[in-house]
Short mmCIF file of C-alpha atoms in Angstrom, two decimals:
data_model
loop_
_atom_site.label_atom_id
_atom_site.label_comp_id
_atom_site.label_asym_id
_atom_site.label_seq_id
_atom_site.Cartn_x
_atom_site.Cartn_y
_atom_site.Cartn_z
CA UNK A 11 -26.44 -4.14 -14.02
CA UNK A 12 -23.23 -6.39 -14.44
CA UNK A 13 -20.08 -6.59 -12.50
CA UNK A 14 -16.69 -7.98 -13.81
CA UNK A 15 -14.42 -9.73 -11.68
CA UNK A 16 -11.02 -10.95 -12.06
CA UNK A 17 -10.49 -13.90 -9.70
CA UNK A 18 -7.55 -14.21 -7.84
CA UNK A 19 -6.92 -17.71 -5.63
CA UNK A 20 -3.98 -15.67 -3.69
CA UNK A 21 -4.48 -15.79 0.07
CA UNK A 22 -5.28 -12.10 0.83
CA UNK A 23 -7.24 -11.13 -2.02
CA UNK A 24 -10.22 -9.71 -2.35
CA UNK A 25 -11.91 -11.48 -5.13
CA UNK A 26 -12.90 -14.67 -3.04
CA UNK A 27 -14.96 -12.19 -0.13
CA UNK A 28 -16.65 -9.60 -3.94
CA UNK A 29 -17.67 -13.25 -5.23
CA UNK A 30 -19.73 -14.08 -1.82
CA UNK A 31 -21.12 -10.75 -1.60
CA UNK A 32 -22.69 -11.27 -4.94
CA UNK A 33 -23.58 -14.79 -4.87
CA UNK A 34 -25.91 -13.60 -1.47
CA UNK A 35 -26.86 -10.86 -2.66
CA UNK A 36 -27.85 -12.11 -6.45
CA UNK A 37 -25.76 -9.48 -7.78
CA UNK A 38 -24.90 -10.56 -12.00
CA UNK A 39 -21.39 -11.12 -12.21
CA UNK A 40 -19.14 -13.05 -14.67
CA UNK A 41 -15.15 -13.66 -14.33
CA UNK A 42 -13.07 -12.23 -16.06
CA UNK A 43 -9.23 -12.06 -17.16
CA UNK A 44 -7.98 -9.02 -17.03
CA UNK A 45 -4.64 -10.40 -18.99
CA UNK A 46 -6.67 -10.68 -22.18
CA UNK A 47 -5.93 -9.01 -24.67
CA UNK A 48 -9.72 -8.78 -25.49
CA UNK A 49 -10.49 -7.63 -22.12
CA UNK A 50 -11.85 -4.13 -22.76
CA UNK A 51 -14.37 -5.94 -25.38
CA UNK A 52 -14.52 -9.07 -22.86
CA UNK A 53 -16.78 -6.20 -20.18
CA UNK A 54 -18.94 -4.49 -23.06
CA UNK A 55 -22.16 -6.24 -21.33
CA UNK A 56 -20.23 -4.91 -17.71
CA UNK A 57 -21.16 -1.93 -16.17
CA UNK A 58 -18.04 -2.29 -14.10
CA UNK A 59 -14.99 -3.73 -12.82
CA UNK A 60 -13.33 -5.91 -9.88
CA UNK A 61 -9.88 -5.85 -9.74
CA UNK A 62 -7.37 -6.41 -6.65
CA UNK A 63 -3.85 -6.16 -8.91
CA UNK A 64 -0.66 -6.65 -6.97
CA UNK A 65 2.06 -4.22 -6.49
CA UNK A 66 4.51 -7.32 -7.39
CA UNK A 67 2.97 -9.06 -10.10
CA UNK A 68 4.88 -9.38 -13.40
CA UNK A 69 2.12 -8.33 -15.12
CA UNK A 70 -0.25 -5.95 -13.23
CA UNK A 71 2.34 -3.73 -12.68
CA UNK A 72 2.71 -3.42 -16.66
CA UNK A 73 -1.21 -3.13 -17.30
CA UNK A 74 -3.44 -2.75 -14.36
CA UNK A 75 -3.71 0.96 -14.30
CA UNK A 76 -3.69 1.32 -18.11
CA UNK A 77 -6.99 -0.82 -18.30
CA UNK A 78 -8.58 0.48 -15.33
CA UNK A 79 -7.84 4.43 -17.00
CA UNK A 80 -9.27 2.89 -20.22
CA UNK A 81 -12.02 2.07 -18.89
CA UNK A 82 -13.38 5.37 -17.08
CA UNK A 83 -12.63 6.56 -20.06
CA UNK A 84 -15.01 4.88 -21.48
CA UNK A 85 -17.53 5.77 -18.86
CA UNK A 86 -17.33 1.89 -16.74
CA UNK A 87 -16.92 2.19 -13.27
CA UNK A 88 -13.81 0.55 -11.60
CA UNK A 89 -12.26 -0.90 -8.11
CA UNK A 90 -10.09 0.56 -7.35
CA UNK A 91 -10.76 4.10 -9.18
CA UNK A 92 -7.60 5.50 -11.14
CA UNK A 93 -7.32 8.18 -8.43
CA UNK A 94 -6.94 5.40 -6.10
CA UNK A 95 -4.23 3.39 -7.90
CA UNK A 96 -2.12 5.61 -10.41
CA UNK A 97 0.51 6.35 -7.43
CA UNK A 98 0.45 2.50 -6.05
CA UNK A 99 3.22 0.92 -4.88
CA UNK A 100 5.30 4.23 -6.22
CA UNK A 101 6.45 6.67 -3.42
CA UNK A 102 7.77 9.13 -5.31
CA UNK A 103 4.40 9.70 -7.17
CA UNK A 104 2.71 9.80 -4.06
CA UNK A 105 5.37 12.62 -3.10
CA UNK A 106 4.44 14.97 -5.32
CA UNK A 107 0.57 14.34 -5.40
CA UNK A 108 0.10 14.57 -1.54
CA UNK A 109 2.16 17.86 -1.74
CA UNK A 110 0.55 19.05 -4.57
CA UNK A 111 -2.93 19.25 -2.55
CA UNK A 112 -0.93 20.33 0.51
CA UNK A 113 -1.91 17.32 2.41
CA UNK A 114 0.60 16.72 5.89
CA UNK A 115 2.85 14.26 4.23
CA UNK A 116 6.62 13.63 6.09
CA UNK A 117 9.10 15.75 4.27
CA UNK A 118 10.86 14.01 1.49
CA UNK A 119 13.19 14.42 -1.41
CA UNK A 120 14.07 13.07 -4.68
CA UNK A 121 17.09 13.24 -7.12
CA UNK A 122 17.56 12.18 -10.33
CA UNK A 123 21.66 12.23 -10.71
CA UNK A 124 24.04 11.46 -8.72
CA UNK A 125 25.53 14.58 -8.87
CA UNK A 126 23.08 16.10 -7.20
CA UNK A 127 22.49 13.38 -4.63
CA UNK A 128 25.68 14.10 -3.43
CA UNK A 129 25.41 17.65 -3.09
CA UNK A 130 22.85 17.21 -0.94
CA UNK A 131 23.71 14.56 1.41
CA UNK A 132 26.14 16.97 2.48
CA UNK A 133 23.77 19.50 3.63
CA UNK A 134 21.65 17.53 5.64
CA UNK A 135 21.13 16.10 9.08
CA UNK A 136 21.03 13.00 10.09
CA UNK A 137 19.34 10.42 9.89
CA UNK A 138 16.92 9.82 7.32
CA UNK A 139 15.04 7.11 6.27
CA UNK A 140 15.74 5.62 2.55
CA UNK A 141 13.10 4.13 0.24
CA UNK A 142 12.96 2.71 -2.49
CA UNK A 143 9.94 3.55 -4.60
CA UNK A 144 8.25 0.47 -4.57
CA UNK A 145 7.87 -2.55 -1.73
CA UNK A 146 5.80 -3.41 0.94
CA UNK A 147 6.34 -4.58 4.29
CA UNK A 148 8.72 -1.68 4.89
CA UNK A 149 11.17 -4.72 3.16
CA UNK A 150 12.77 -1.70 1.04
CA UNK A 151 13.07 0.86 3.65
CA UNK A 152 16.65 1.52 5.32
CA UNK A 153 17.82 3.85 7.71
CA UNK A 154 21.23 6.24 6.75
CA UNK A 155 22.99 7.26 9.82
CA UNK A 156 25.29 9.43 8.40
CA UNK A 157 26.81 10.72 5.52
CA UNK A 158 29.30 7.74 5.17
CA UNK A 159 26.33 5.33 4.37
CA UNK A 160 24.51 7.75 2.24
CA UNK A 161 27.20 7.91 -0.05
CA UNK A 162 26.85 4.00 -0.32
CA UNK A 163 23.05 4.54 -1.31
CA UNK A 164 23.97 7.14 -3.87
CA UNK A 165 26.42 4.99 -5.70
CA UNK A 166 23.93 1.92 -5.25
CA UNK A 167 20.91 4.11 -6.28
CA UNK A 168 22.88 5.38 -9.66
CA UNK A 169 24.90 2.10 -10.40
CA UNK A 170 23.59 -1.08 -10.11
CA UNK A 171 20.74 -0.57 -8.06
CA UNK A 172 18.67 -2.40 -5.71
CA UNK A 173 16.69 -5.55 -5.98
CA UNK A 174 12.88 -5.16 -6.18
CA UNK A 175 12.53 -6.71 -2.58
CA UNK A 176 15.18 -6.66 -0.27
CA UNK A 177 15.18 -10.90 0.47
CA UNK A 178 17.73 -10.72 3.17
CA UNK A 179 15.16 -8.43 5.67
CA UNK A 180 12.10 -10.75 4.26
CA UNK A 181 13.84 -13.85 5.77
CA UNK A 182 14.91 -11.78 8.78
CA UNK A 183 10.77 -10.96 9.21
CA UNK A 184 10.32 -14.08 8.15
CA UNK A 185 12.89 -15.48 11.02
CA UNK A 186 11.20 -13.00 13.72
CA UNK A 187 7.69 -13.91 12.83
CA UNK A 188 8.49 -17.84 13.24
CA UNK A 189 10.08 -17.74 16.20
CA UNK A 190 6.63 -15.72 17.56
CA UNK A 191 4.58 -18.78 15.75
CA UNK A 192 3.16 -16.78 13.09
CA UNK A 193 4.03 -18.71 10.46
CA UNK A 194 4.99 -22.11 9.63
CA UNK A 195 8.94 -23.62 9.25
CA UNK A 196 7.69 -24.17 5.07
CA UNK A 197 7.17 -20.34 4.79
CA UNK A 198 10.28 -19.79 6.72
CA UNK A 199 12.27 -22.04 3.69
CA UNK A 200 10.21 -20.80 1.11
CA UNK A 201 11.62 -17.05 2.29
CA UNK A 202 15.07 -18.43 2.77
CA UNK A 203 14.74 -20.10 -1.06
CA UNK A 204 13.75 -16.87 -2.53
CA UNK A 205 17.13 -15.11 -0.96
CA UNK A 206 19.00 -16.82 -4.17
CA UNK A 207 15.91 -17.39 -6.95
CA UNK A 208 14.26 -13.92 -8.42
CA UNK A 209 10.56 -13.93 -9.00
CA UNK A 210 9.24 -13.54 -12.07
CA UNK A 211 7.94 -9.84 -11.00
CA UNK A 212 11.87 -8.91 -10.98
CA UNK A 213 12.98 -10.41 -13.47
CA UNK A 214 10.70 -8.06 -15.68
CA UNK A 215 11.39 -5.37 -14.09
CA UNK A 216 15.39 -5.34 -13.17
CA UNK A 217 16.44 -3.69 -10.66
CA UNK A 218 15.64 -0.24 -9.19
CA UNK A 219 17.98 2.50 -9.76
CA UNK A 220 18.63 5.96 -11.75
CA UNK A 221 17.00 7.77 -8.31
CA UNK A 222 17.24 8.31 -4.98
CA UNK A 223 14.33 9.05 -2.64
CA UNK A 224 14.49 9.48 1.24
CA UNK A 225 12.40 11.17 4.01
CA UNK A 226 12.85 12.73 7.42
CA UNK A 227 13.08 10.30 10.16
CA UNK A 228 10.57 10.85 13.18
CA UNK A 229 12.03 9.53 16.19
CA UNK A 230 10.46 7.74 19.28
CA UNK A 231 7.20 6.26 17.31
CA UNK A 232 7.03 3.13 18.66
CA UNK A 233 4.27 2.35 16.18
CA UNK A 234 2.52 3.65 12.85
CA UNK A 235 -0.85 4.05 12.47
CA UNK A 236 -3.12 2.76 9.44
CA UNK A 237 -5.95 4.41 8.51
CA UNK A 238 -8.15 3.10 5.18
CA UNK A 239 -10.94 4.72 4.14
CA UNK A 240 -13.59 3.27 1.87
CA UNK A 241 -16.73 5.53 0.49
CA UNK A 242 -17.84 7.01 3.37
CA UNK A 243 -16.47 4.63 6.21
CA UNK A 244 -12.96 4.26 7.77
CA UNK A 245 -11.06 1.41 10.36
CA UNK A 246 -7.94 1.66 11.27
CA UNK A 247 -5.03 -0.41 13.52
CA UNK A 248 -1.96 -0.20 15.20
CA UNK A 249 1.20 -1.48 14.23
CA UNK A 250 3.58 -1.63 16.56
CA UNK A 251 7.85 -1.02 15.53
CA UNK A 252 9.80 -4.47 14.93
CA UNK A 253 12.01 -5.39 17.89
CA UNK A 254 15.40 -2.93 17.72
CA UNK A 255 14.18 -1.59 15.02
CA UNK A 256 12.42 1.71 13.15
CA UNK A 257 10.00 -0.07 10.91
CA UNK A 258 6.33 -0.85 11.96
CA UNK A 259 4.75 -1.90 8.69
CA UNK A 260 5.28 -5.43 8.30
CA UNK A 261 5.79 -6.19 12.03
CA UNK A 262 2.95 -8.63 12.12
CA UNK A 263 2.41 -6.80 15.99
CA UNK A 264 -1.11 -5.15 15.61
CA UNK A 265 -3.28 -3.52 18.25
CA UNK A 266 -7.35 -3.29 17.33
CA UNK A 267 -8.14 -1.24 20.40
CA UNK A 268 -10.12 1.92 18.83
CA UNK A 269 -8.99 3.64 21.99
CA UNK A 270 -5.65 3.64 21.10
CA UNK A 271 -5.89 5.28 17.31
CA UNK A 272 -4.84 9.23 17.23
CA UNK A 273 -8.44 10.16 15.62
CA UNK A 274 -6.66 13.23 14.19
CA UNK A 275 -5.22 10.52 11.83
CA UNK A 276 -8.60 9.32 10.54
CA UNK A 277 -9.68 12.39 10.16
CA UNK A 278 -7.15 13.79 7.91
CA UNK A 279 -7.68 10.38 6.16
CA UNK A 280 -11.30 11.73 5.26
CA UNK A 281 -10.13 15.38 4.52
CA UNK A 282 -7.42 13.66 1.81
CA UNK A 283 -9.61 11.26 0.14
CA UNK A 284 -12.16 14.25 0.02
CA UNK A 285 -9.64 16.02 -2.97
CA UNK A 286 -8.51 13.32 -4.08
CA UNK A 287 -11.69 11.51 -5.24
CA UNK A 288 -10.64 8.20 -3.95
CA UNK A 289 -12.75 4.71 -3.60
CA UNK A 290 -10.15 3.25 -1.42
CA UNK A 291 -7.19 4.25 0.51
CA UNK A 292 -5.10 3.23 3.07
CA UNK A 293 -2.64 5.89 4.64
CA UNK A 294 0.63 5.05 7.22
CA UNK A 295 0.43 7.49 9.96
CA UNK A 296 3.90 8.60 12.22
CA UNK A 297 4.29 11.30 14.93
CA UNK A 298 6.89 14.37 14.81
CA UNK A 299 8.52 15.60 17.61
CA UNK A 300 5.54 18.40 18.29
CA UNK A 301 3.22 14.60 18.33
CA UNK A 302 1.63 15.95 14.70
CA UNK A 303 0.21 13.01 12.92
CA UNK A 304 1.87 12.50 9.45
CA UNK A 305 1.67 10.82 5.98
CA UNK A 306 4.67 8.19 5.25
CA UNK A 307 2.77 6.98 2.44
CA UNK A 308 -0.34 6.00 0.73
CA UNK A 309 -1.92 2.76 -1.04
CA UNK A 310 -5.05 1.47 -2.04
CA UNK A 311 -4.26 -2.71 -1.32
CA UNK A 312 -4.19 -4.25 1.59
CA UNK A 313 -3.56 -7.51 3.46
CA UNK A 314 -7.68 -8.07 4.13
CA UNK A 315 -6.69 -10.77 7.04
CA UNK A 316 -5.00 -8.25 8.95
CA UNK A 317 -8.33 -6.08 9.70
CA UNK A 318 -10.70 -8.77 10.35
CA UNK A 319 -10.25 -8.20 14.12
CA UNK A 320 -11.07 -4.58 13.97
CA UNK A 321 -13.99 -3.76 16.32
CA UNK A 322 -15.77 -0.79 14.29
CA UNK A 323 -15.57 1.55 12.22
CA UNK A 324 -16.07 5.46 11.59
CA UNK A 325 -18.21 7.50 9.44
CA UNK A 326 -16.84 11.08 7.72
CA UNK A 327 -18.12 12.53 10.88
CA UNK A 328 -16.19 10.26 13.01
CA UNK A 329 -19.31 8.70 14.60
CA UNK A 330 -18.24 5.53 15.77
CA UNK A 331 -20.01 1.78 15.20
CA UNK A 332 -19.18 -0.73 17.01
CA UNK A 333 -19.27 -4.25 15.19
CA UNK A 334 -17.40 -6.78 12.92
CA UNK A 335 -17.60 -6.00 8.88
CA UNK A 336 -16.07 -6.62 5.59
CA UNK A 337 -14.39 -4.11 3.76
CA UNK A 338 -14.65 -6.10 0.68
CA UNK A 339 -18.27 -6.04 0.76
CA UNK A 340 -18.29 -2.08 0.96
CA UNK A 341 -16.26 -1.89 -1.92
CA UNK A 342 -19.02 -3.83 -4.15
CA UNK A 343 -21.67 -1.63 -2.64
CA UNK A 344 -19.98 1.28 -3.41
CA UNK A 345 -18.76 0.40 -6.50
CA UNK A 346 -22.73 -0.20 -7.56
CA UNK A 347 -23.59 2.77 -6.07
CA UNK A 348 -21.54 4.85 -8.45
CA UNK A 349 -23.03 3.02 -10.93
CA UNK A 350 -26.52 3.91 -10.05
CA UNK A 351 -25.77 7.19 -9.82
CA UNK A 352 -23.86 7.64 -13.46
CA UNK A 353 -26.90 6.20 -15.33
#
């Protein structure tokens, strides 16, 4: 048995923790690159694949799921699993697969002309929360007040569109975090730089428009909750709202206390990942006004620095086990596991 690897030296990444876990373990594993174009014949002696692609990479968002689909196909197991990834980093796929399976998802919509965007921001209340489909952070999320500023988004959304990441609220985080000492004053320039220079991830892809996708907004949660779920275990943290603000995701405030997570969330976190034959998947929790946990969106990535403080963990019967762990090593487990099991 042989695992593939693509190696990423990215702060945050997943490849440097899979690497340890096989070095210890003695685990065969060679590196690969997954930008190849000989990459399907590069794992023939692989029984499987590592991959941690990036929702803003000018490059895995062209390819990464097109491999990883190739190869199931072929009968190779992969991290993540297409039914993990397909809908990354795109909320309006992940609209119409969580209501397809009925899961509790916050009530959205979607239009496709501007026509009849603008019959329906008449007939709505206010106010709703704006997305674009891709971004993390909560960086492309905005709040409409009224019907004023949702005609704004409408002609935005079908003219010239939106950036891929909104750089002005980046160096605004970016300002906030600094000011709390969580990062340095060289990633507060580097965020202020990146204001008036594109990365190469936009320039590929333009800029995001021909739609325009919102979603109820849930008032008085002054946090989100993240639940990810891996095989058969789940963690999860709370993220507390930005100062003045709507937006948790991003806020760099986190709270590990396993007291304080709504275990209703991690549950339907189990019950989703059960249809949806997932390896990995994080879901953003928010409260109505009757205090029902629901869905903002899904993802499989996730900033692995951010969860090294959790205390424990739960099990599909929400057993609890208290203790430090790495996610990344489940993933390899697992990942060999399904392996095992398909030969």
């Amino acid at each position: 048995m042989k695992l593939g690897i693509q190696e990423s030296n990215t702060e945050g990444y997943f490849s440097e923790r899979w690497i340890k876990y096989c070095d210890e373990n003695k685990i065969q594993y060679k590196i690969v690159n997954c930008y190849s174009t000989d990459i399907i014949n590069d794992l023939n002696d692989c029984d499987g694949l590592l991959w941690h692609f990036s929702h803003g990479h000018p490059i895995d968002f062209q390819i990464a799921t097109t491999v990883l689909r190739s190869l199931e196909v072929s009968g190779k197991k992969t991290f993540p699993n297409i039914n993990s990834c397909w809908h990354f980093d795109d909320k309006v796929a992940q609209k119409y697969l969580l209501e397809s399976i009925g899961a509790p998802l916050i009530k959205s919509w979607v239009y496709y002309t501007k026509k009849d965007a603008i019959n329906n921001i008449k007939k709505i209340s206010y106010p709703k929360v704006f997305k674009l489909k891709g971004g993390a952070s909560s960086v492309n999320v905005k709040l409409i007040k009224n019907e004023i500023q949702a005609r704004k988004f409408v002609n935005k959304s079908f003219g010239v569109g939106f950036r891929q990441f909104d750089r002005y609220t980046l160096f605004k985080d970016a300002l906030s975090k600094f000011k709390n000492s969580l990062i340095s004053f060289k990633d507060l320039v580097r965020e202020f730089g990146k204001i008036f220079v594109k990365s190469d991830y936009e320039k590929v892809k333009g800029n995001e428009n021909g739609y325009l996708y919102y979603q109820d907004f849930l008032p008085n949660n002054s946090c989100d909750i993240r639940v990810i779920v891996i095989g058969e275990k789940a963690f999860a943290i709370k993220r507390l709202v930005r100062e003045n603000d709507f937006r948790a995701s991003g806020s760099g405030q986190i709270i590990y206390d396993k007291d304080q997570i709504d275990e209703r969330c991690v549950q339907i976190a189990f019950d989703t990942v059960s249809i949806l034959n997932t390896n990995c998947l994080g879901f953003d929790f928010l409260f109505d006004e009757n205090n029902n946990p629901l869905i903002a969106e899904i993802s499989y990535g996730f900033f692995q620095g951010a969860y090294d403080k959790c205390t424990g963990y739960w099990d599909r019967d929400l057993k609890w086990y208290n203790g430090s762990f790495v996610p990344q090593y489940w993933m390899v487990e697992n990942l060999i596991k399904e392996i095992n099991l398909n030969k």
